[in-house]
mmCIF file of C-alpha atoms in Angstrom:
data_model
loop_
_atom_site.group_PDB
_atom_site.id
_atom_site.type_symbol
_atom_site.label_atom_id
_atom_site.label_comp_id
_atom_site.label_asym_id
_atom_site.label_seq_id
_atom_site.Cartn_x
_atom_site.Cartn_y
_atom_site.Cartn_z
ATOM 1 C CA MET M 788 24.338 -61.084 -83.606
ATOM 2 C CA THR M 789 23.189 -58.493 -81.209
ATOM 3 C CA ALA M 790 25.889 -56.661 -79.327
ATOM 4 C CA SER M 791 25.402 -56.744 -75.586
ATOM 5 C CA VAL M 792 24.996 -53.388 -73.928
ATOM 6 C CA SER M 793 26.891 -53.088 -70.699
ATOM 7 C CA PRO M 794 25.116 -51.264 -67.880
ATOM 8 C CA PRO M 795 26.358 -47.807 -67.015
ATOM 9 C CA PRO M 796 28.983 -47.697 -64.354
ATOM 10 C CA SER M 797 27.598 -47.252 -60.872
ATOM 11 C CA PRO M 798 28.761 -44.082 -59.183
ATOM 12 C CA VAL M 799 30.538 -44.281 -55.873
ATOM 13 C CA THR M 800 28.186 -41.669 -54.438
ATOM 14 C CA GLY M 801 24.639 -40.881 -55.242
ATOM 15 C CA ALA M 802 23.565 -37.804 -57.098
ATOM 16 C CA ILE M 803 23.521 -34.607 -55.053
ATOM 17 C CA THR M 804 19.922 -33.701 -54.501
ATOM 18 C CA GLY M 805 18.368 -30.292 -53.887
ATOM 19 C CA THR M 806 17.950 -31.186 -50.239
ATOM 20 C CA ASP M 807 21.681 -31.930 -49.952
ATOM 21 C CA ARG M 808 22.608 -28.729 -51.753
ATOM 22 C CA TRP M 809 20.376 -26.568 -49.548
ATOM 23 C CA GLY M 810 20.998 -28.425 -46.316
ATOM 24 C CA LEU M 811 24.437 -26.917 -45.777
ATOM 25 C CA ARG M 812 23.266 -23.461 -46.755
ATOM 26 C CA ALA M 813 20.296 -23.665 -44.423
ATOM 27 C CA ARG M 814 22.457 -24.809 -41.531
ATOM 28 C CA LEU M 815 24.880 -21.975 -42.163
ATOM 29 C CA ARG M 816 22.087 -19.427 -42.272
ATOM 30 C CA VAL M 817 20.416 -20.678 -39.125
ATOM 31 C CA GLY M 818 23.687 -21.022 -37.263
ATOM 32 C CA LEU M 819 24.924 -17.574 -38.242
ATOM 33 C CA ALA M 820 21.552 -16.034 -37.423
ATOM 34 C CA LEU M 821 21.629 -17.590 -33.958
ATOM 35 C CA LEU M 822 25.210 -16.464 -33.426
ATOM 36 C CA VAL M 823 24.343 -12.908 -34.434
ATOM 37 C CA ALA M 824 21.308 -12.982 -32.118
ATOM 38 C CA LEU M 825 23.434 -14.177 -29.208
ATOM 39 C CA VAL M 826 26.095 -11.550 -29.872
ATOM 40 C CA LEU M 827 23.450 -8.821 -30.034
ATOM 41 C CA ALA M 828 21.827 -10.117 -26.850
ATOM 42 C CA THR M 829 25.195 -10.067 -25.085
ATOM 43 C CA ALA M 830 25.891 -6.544 -26.311
ATOM 44 C CA ALA M 831 22.420 -5.344 -25.278
ATOM 45 C CA THR M 832 22.804 -6.908 -21.841
ATOM 46 C CA THR M 833 26.186 -5.260 -21.393
ATOM 47 C CA VAL M 834 24.975 -1.843 -22.533
ATOM 48 C CA LEU M 835 21.905 -2.040 -20.278
ATOM 49 C CA ALA M 836 24.020 -3.093 -17.311
ATOM 50 C CA VAL M 837 26.485 -0.249 -17.902
ATOM 51 C CA ARG M 838 23.684 2.316 -18.162
ATOM 52 C CA GLN M 839 21.997 1.048 -15.006
ATOM 53 C CA TYR M 840 25.318 1.029 -13.193
ATOM 54 C CA ALA M 841 26.060 4.616 -14.224
ATOM 55 C CA ALA M 842 22.592 5.776 -13.141
ATOM 56 C CA ALA M 843 22.882 3.940 -9.820
ATOM 57 C CA VAL M 844 26.339 5.369 -9.116
ATOM 58 C CA SER M 845 25.018 8.863 -9.837
ATOM 59 C CA ALA M 846 22.105 8.303 -7.419
ATOM 60 C CA ILE M 847 24.481 6.961 -4.770
ATOM 61 C CA ASP M 848 26.765 9.983 -5.103
ATOM 62 C CA ARG M 849 23.745 12.261 -4.780
ATOM 63 C CA ASP M 850 22.518 10.537 -1.618
ATOM 64 C CA VAL M 851 25.987 10.643 -0.082
ATOM 65 C CA ALA M 852 26.190 14.368 -0.791
ATOM 66 C CA LEU M 853 22.715 14.921 0.674
ATOM 67 C CA ALA M 854 23.667 12.961 3.778
ATOM 68 C CA ARG M 855 26.734 15.133 4.231
ATOM 69 C CA LYS M 856 24.693 18.313 3.831
ATOM 70 C CA ALA M 857 21.996 17.083 6.214
ATOM 71 C CA ARG M 858 24.547 16.277 8.894
ATOM 72 C CA ALA M 859 26.086 19.716 8.349
ATOM 73 C CA PHE M 860 22.847 21.148 9.737
ATOM 74 C CA GLY M 861 23.717 19.506 13.023
ATOM 75 C CA VAL M 862 27.091 21.274 12.957
ATOM 76 C CA ASP M 863 25.403 24.610 12.190
ATOM 77 C CA ALA M 864 22.967 24.074 15.066
ATOM 78 C CA ARG M 865 25.838 23.368 17.466
ATOM 79 C CA GLU M 866 27.766 26.448 16.350
ATOM 80 C CA GLN M 867 24.663 28.582 16.635
ATOM 81 C CA TYR M 868 24.031 27.280 20.132
ATOM 82 C CA ILE M 869 27.668 27.715 21.197
ATOM 83 C CA HIS M 870 27.512 31.465 20.466
ATOM 84 C CA GLU M 871 24.251 31.732 22.336
ATOM 85 C CA VAL M 872 25.828 30.038 25.367
ATOM 86 C CA HIS M 873 28.846 32.339 25.158
ATOM 87 C CA THR M 874 26.490 35.302 25.128
ATOM 88 C CA ILE M 875 24.703 33.974 28.216
ATOM 89 C CA ILE M 876 27.948 33.217 30.069
ATOM 90 C CA LEU M 877 29.586 36.562 29.271
ATOM 91 C CA GLY M 878 26.390 38.496 29.820
ATOM 92 C CA ASP M 879 26.941 40.832 26.853
ATOM 93 C CA ARG M 880 26.388 41.032 23.074
ATOM 94 C CA SER M 881 29.948 40.171 22.025
ATOM 95 C CA HIS M 882 28.887 36.975 20.240
ATOM 96 C CA VAL M 883 25.691 38.259 18.650
ATOM 97 C CA THR M 884 27.436 38.868 15.315
ATOM 98 C CA HIS M 885 28.859 35.353 15.218
ATOM 99 C CA HIS M 886 25.466 33.941 16.108
ATOM 100 C CA ALA M 887 23.871 35.893 13.252
ATOM 101 C CA GLU M 888 26.524 34.644 10.817
ATOM 102 C CA TRP M 889 25.841 31.006 11.638
ATOM 103 C CA ALA M 890 22.087 31.533 11.555
ATOM 104 C CA GLY M 891 22.399 33.140 8.109
ATOM 105 C CA HIS M 892 24.653 30.335 6.910
ATOM 106 C CA PHE M 893 22.081 27.826 8.107
ATOM 107 C CA ARG M 894 19.272 29.524 6.168
ATOM 108 C CA VAL M 895 21.342 29.670 2.970
ATOM 109 C CA GLU M 896 22.212 25.970 3.225
ATOM 110 C CA ALA M 897 18.566 25.139 3.952
ATOM 111 C CA ARG M 898 17.357 26.959 0.829
ATOM 112 C CA MET M 899 19.951 25.190 -1.325
ATOM 113 C CA LEU M 900 19.089 21.785 0.091
ATOM 114 C CA ALA M 901 15.350 22.406 -0.240
ATOM 115 C CA ARG M 902 15.734 22.491 -4.028
ATOM 116 C CA GLU M 903 17.232 18.990 -3.934
ATOM 117 C CA LEU M 904 14.707 17.416 -1.565
ATOM 118 C CA PRO M 905 11.247 17.564 -3.123
ATOM 119 C CA ALA M 906 10.274 14.276 -1.479
ATOM 120 C CA ASP M 907 11.943 14.892 1.887
ATOM 121 C CA ARG M 908 10.863 18.470 2.494
ATOM 122 C CA PRO M 909 8.829 17.748 5.663
ATOM 123 C CA ALA M 910 11.942 16.544 7.511
ATOM 124 C CA LEU M 911 13.941 19.556 6.321
ATOM 125 C CA ASP M 912 11.111 21.967 7.128
ATOM 126 C CA ALA M 913 10.986 20.623 10.690
ATOM 127 C CA ILE M 914 14.710 21.323 11.116
ATOM 128 C CA VAL M 915 14.338 24.831 9.676
ATOM 129 C CA GLN M 916 11.390 25.519 11.962
ATOM 130 C CA SER M 917 13.441 24.506 15.004
ATOM 131 C CA SER M 918 16.236 26.815 13.855
ATOM 132 C CA LEU M 919 13.805 29.731 13.537
ATOM 133 C CA THR M 920 12.476 28.985 17.010
ATOM 134 C CA VAL M 921 15.993 29.060 18.454
ATOM 135 C CA ASP M 922 16.896 32.266 16.642
ATOM 136 C CA ARG M 923 13.669 33.982 17.697
ATOM 137 C CA ALA M 924 14.080 32.956 21.333
ATOM 138 C CA PHE M 925 17.656 34.252 21.324
ATOM 139 C CA ARG M 926 16.776 37.647 19.839
ATOM 140 C CA GLU M 927 13.429 38.230 21.544
ATOM 141 C CA GLU M 928 13.948 36.593 24.939
ATOM 142 C CA ILE M 929 17.575 35.897 25.827
ATOM 143 C CA LEU M 930 19.150 39.153 24.624
ATOM 144 C CA PRO M 931 16.530 41.417 26.246
ATOM 145 C CA ALA M 932 16.800 39.429 29.489
ATOM 146 C CA ILE M 933 20.612 39.788 29.426
ATOM 147 C CA ASP M 934 20.337 43.504 28.798
ATOM 148 C CA ARG M 935 18.133 43.965 31.862
ATOM 149 C CA GLY M 936 20.085 41.441 33.947
ATOM 150 C CA ASP M 937 17.171 39.048 34.428
ATOM 151 C CA ARG M 938 19.019 35.759 35.012
ATOM 152 C CA ALA M 939 15.842 33.818 35.757
ATOM 153 C CA ALA M 940 14.345 34.778 32.399
ATOM 154 C CA VAL M 941 17.653 33.951 30.682
ATOM 155 C CA ARG M 942 17.704 30.527 32.316
ATOM 156 C CA ALA M 943 14.092 29.751 31.349
ATOM 157 C CA ALA M 944 14.641 30.830 27.744
ATOM 158 C CA HIS M 945 17.889 28.892 27.589
ATOM 159 C CA ASP M 946 16.151 25.685 28.645
ATOM 160 C CA ARG M 947 13.694 26.014 25.754
ATOM 161 C CA VAL M 948 16.496 26.889 23.313
ATOM 162 C CA GLU M 949 18.595 23.926 24.422
ATOM 163 C CA SER M 950 15.668 21.557 23.902
ATOM 164 C CA ALA M 951 15.057 22.954 20.402
ATOM 165 C CA VAL M 952 18.762 22.671 19.513
ATOM 166 C CA VAL M 953 18.879 19.043 20.640
ATOM 167 C CA GLU M 954 15.820 18.367 18.489
ATOM 168 C CA MET M 955 17.482 20.063 15.503
ATOM 169 C CA ILE M 956 20.614 17.959 15.850
ATOM 170 C CA GLN M 957 18.603 14.744 16.188
ATOM 171 C CA ARG M 958 16.480 15.570 13.134
ATOM 172 C CA ALA M 959 19.553 16.508 11.089
ATOM 173 C CA ASP M 960 21.338 13.292 12.057
ATOM 174 C CA ALA M 961 18.202 11.255 11.275
ATOM 175 C CA LEU M 962 17.949 12.863 7.838
ATOM 176 C CA GLY M 963 21.605 12.142 7.208
ATOM 177 C CA GLU M 964 21.135 8.515 8.284
ATOM 178 C CA HIS M 965 18.163 8.270 5.922
ATOM 179 C CA PHE M 966 20.265 9.228 2.907
ATOM 180 C CA GLU M 967 23.221 7.119 4.045
ATOM 181 C CA GLY M 968 20.929 4.101 4.370
ATOM 182 C CA ARG M 969 19.469 4.722 0.938
ATOM 183 C CA ALA M 970 22.956 4.968 -0.556
ATOM 184 C CA ALA M 971 24.002 1.717 1.149
ATOM 185 C CA SER M 972 20.890 -0.044 -0.169
ATOM 186 C CA ALA M 973 21.589 1.261 -3.667
ATOM 187 C CA ARG M 974 25.172 -0.014 -3.478
ATOM 188 C CA ALA M 975 23.951 -3.484 -2.549
ATOM 189 C CA THR M 976 21.476 -3.408 -5.458
ATOM 190 C CA VAL M 977 24.203 -2.314 -7.871
ATOM 191 C CA HIS M 978 26.461 -5.159 -6.749
ATOM 192 C CA ARG M 979 23.654 -7.711 -7.205
ATOM 193 C CA ARG M 980 22.797 -6.402 -10.655
ATOM 194 C CA ALA M 981 26.438 -6.330 -11.682
ATOM 195 C CA ARG M 982 26.862 -9.966 -10.664
ATOM 196 C CA LEU M 983 23.666 -10.918 -12.488
ATOM 197 C CA ALA M 984 24.748 -9.079 -15.632
ATOM 198 C CA ALA M 985 28.139 -10.800 -15.517
ATOM 199 C CA VAL M 986 26.493 -14.223 -15.157
ATOM 200 C CA VAL M 987 24.106 -13.529 -18.059
ATOM 201 C CA ALA M 988 26.954 -12.267 -20.259
ATOM 202 C CA ILE M 989 29.060 -15.346 -19.463
ATOM 203 C CA LEU M 990 26.141 -17.681 -20.194
ATOM 204 C CA LEU M 991 25.399 -15.957 -23.498
ATOM 205 C CA ALA M 992 29.064 -16.023 -24.493
ATOM 206 C CA THR M 993 29.310 -19.710 -23.563
ATOM 207 C CA LEU M 994 26.165 -20.486 -25.529
ATOM 208 C CA ALA M 995 27.513 -18.576 -28.522
ATOM 209 C CA ALA M 996 30.792 -20.491 -28.374
ATOM 210 C CA ALA M 997 28.957 -23.816 -28.115
ATOM 211 C CA LEU M 998 26.707 -22.884 -31.033
ATOM 212 C CA ALA M 999 29.702 -21.842 -33.113
ATOM 213 C CA LEU M 1000 31.314 -25.214 -32.385
ATOM 214 C CA VAL M 1001 28.151 -27.082 -33.382
ATOM 215 C CA VAL M 1002 27.818 -25.111 -36.615
ATOM 216 C CA ALA M 1003 31.499 -25.593 -37.422
ATOM 217 C CA ARG M 1004 31.273 -29.354 -36.851
ATOM 218 C CA SER M 1005 28.112 -29.555 -38.961
ATOM 219 C CA VAL M 1006 29.711 -27.608 -41.801
ATOM 220 C CA TRP M 1007 32.878 -29.651 -41.561
ATOM 221 C CA HIS M 1008 30.989 -32.934 -41.788
ATOM 222 C CA SER M 1009 28.996 -31.609 -44.736
ATOM 223 C CA ILE M 1010 32.230 -30.773 -46.554
ATOM 224 C CA ASP M 1011 34.353 -33.658 -45.326
ATOM 225 C CA GLY M 1012 31.911 -36.324 -46.581
ATOM 226 C CA PRO M 1013 32.010 -35.341 -50.256
ATOM 227 C CA ILE M 1014 35.785 -34.834 -50.121
ATOM 228 C CA THR M 1015 36.192 -38.327 -48.678
ATOM 229 C CA HIS M 1016 34.096 -39.736 -51.497
ATOM 230 C CA LEU M 1017 36.158 -37.822 -54.060
ATOM 231 C CA ARG M 1018 39.323 -39.306 -52.604
ATOM 232 C CA ALA M 1019 37.830 -42.785 -52.754
ATOM 233 C CA VAL M 1020 36.877 -42.347 -56.414
ATOM 234 C CA ALA M 1021 40.322 -40.952 -57.226
ATOM 235 C CA ALA M 1022 41.921 -43.929 -55.486
ATOM 236 C CA ARG M 1023 39.787 -46.392 -57.460
ATOM 237 C CA ILE M 1024 40.529 -44.665 -60.748
ATOM 238 C CA THR M 1025 44.241 -44.592 -59.893
ATOM 239 C CA GLY M 1026 43.997 -48.306 -59.178
ATOM 240 C CA GLY M 1027 42.601 -48.928 -62.657
ATOM 241 C CA ASP M 1028 38.861 -48.866 -62.035
ATOM 242 C CA THR M 1029 37.954 -46.530 -64.873
ATOM 243 C CA ALA M 1030 34.263 -47.203 -64.335
ATOM 244 C CA ALA M 1031 34.227 -45.409 -60.995
ATOM 245 C CA ARG M 1032 32.149 -42.268 -60.989
ATOM 246 C CA VAL M 1033 31.480 -39.583 -58.420
ATOM 247 C CA GLY M 1034 27.828 -39.180 -59.386
#
C-alpha cells in the first residue's frame, strides 16, 4: 500500500525575489541621491546669492561715495567763487590766500577722484578744465585789473568767471546724479535678485521635503508589507495552522 505524499504547505507570501530585494535599495539610493542634489542646489543658490549681494552692496557703496565726492566739487567751486567775489567787492588781495587754498583743495580732490573714475574721466576732466579757467581768469585778469583800478575789466572778467563757475556746479551736480542714479538702479537689481533667490530656495526646500516624504512613504510601505505578512503567519501558527509558512 503506497503511502500518500501530502503536498508541501503553501506559504502565506511568495518567495522574495532579487527584484524585491533590490527594489528597496534602489529606491533608497535614488531618493537619497535626489535629496543630496536638492540640498546642494539650495546651498549653491544661497552661496551665489550671498556673493552677488555682497558684490552689489560694495558697488552701491562705491557709487554713493563717488556721488558725494562729485557733488563736493560743486561746493569747492562755490567757495572758490565766493572768495573771488569778496576780492572784487573789497578791491584788494585780502582773500587771495583763501582762494588759493580752495583751488588747491579742488585739485587734490580731482586727482584722487580721477583714480576712481577710469570710465567717467571726460566728465571729471570737463569740471577740472572749468576750474582751471576760473583760476587763470582770477589770477591773470581780475587781480591785475583790481590792482590798477580798472572796474570795467574786472566786470568783464567776472562775467566770464561766473559763467564758468555755474558750468562747473552744473557738471558736478550732473556727475553726482549719475552715480546716485546708478546706485539706485543697483539697489533695485539687488532687491529683485534677493527675492528671486528666496523664491528659488523656498521651492528647492519644498521639493526636497516632498521628495523626502515620498521616499519615506515608499520605504515604509516596502517594510510594512513584509511585517504585515509576518504577523499574519504568526497569527495563523498561533491559531494552530502549523502548515503556514512565510516563504
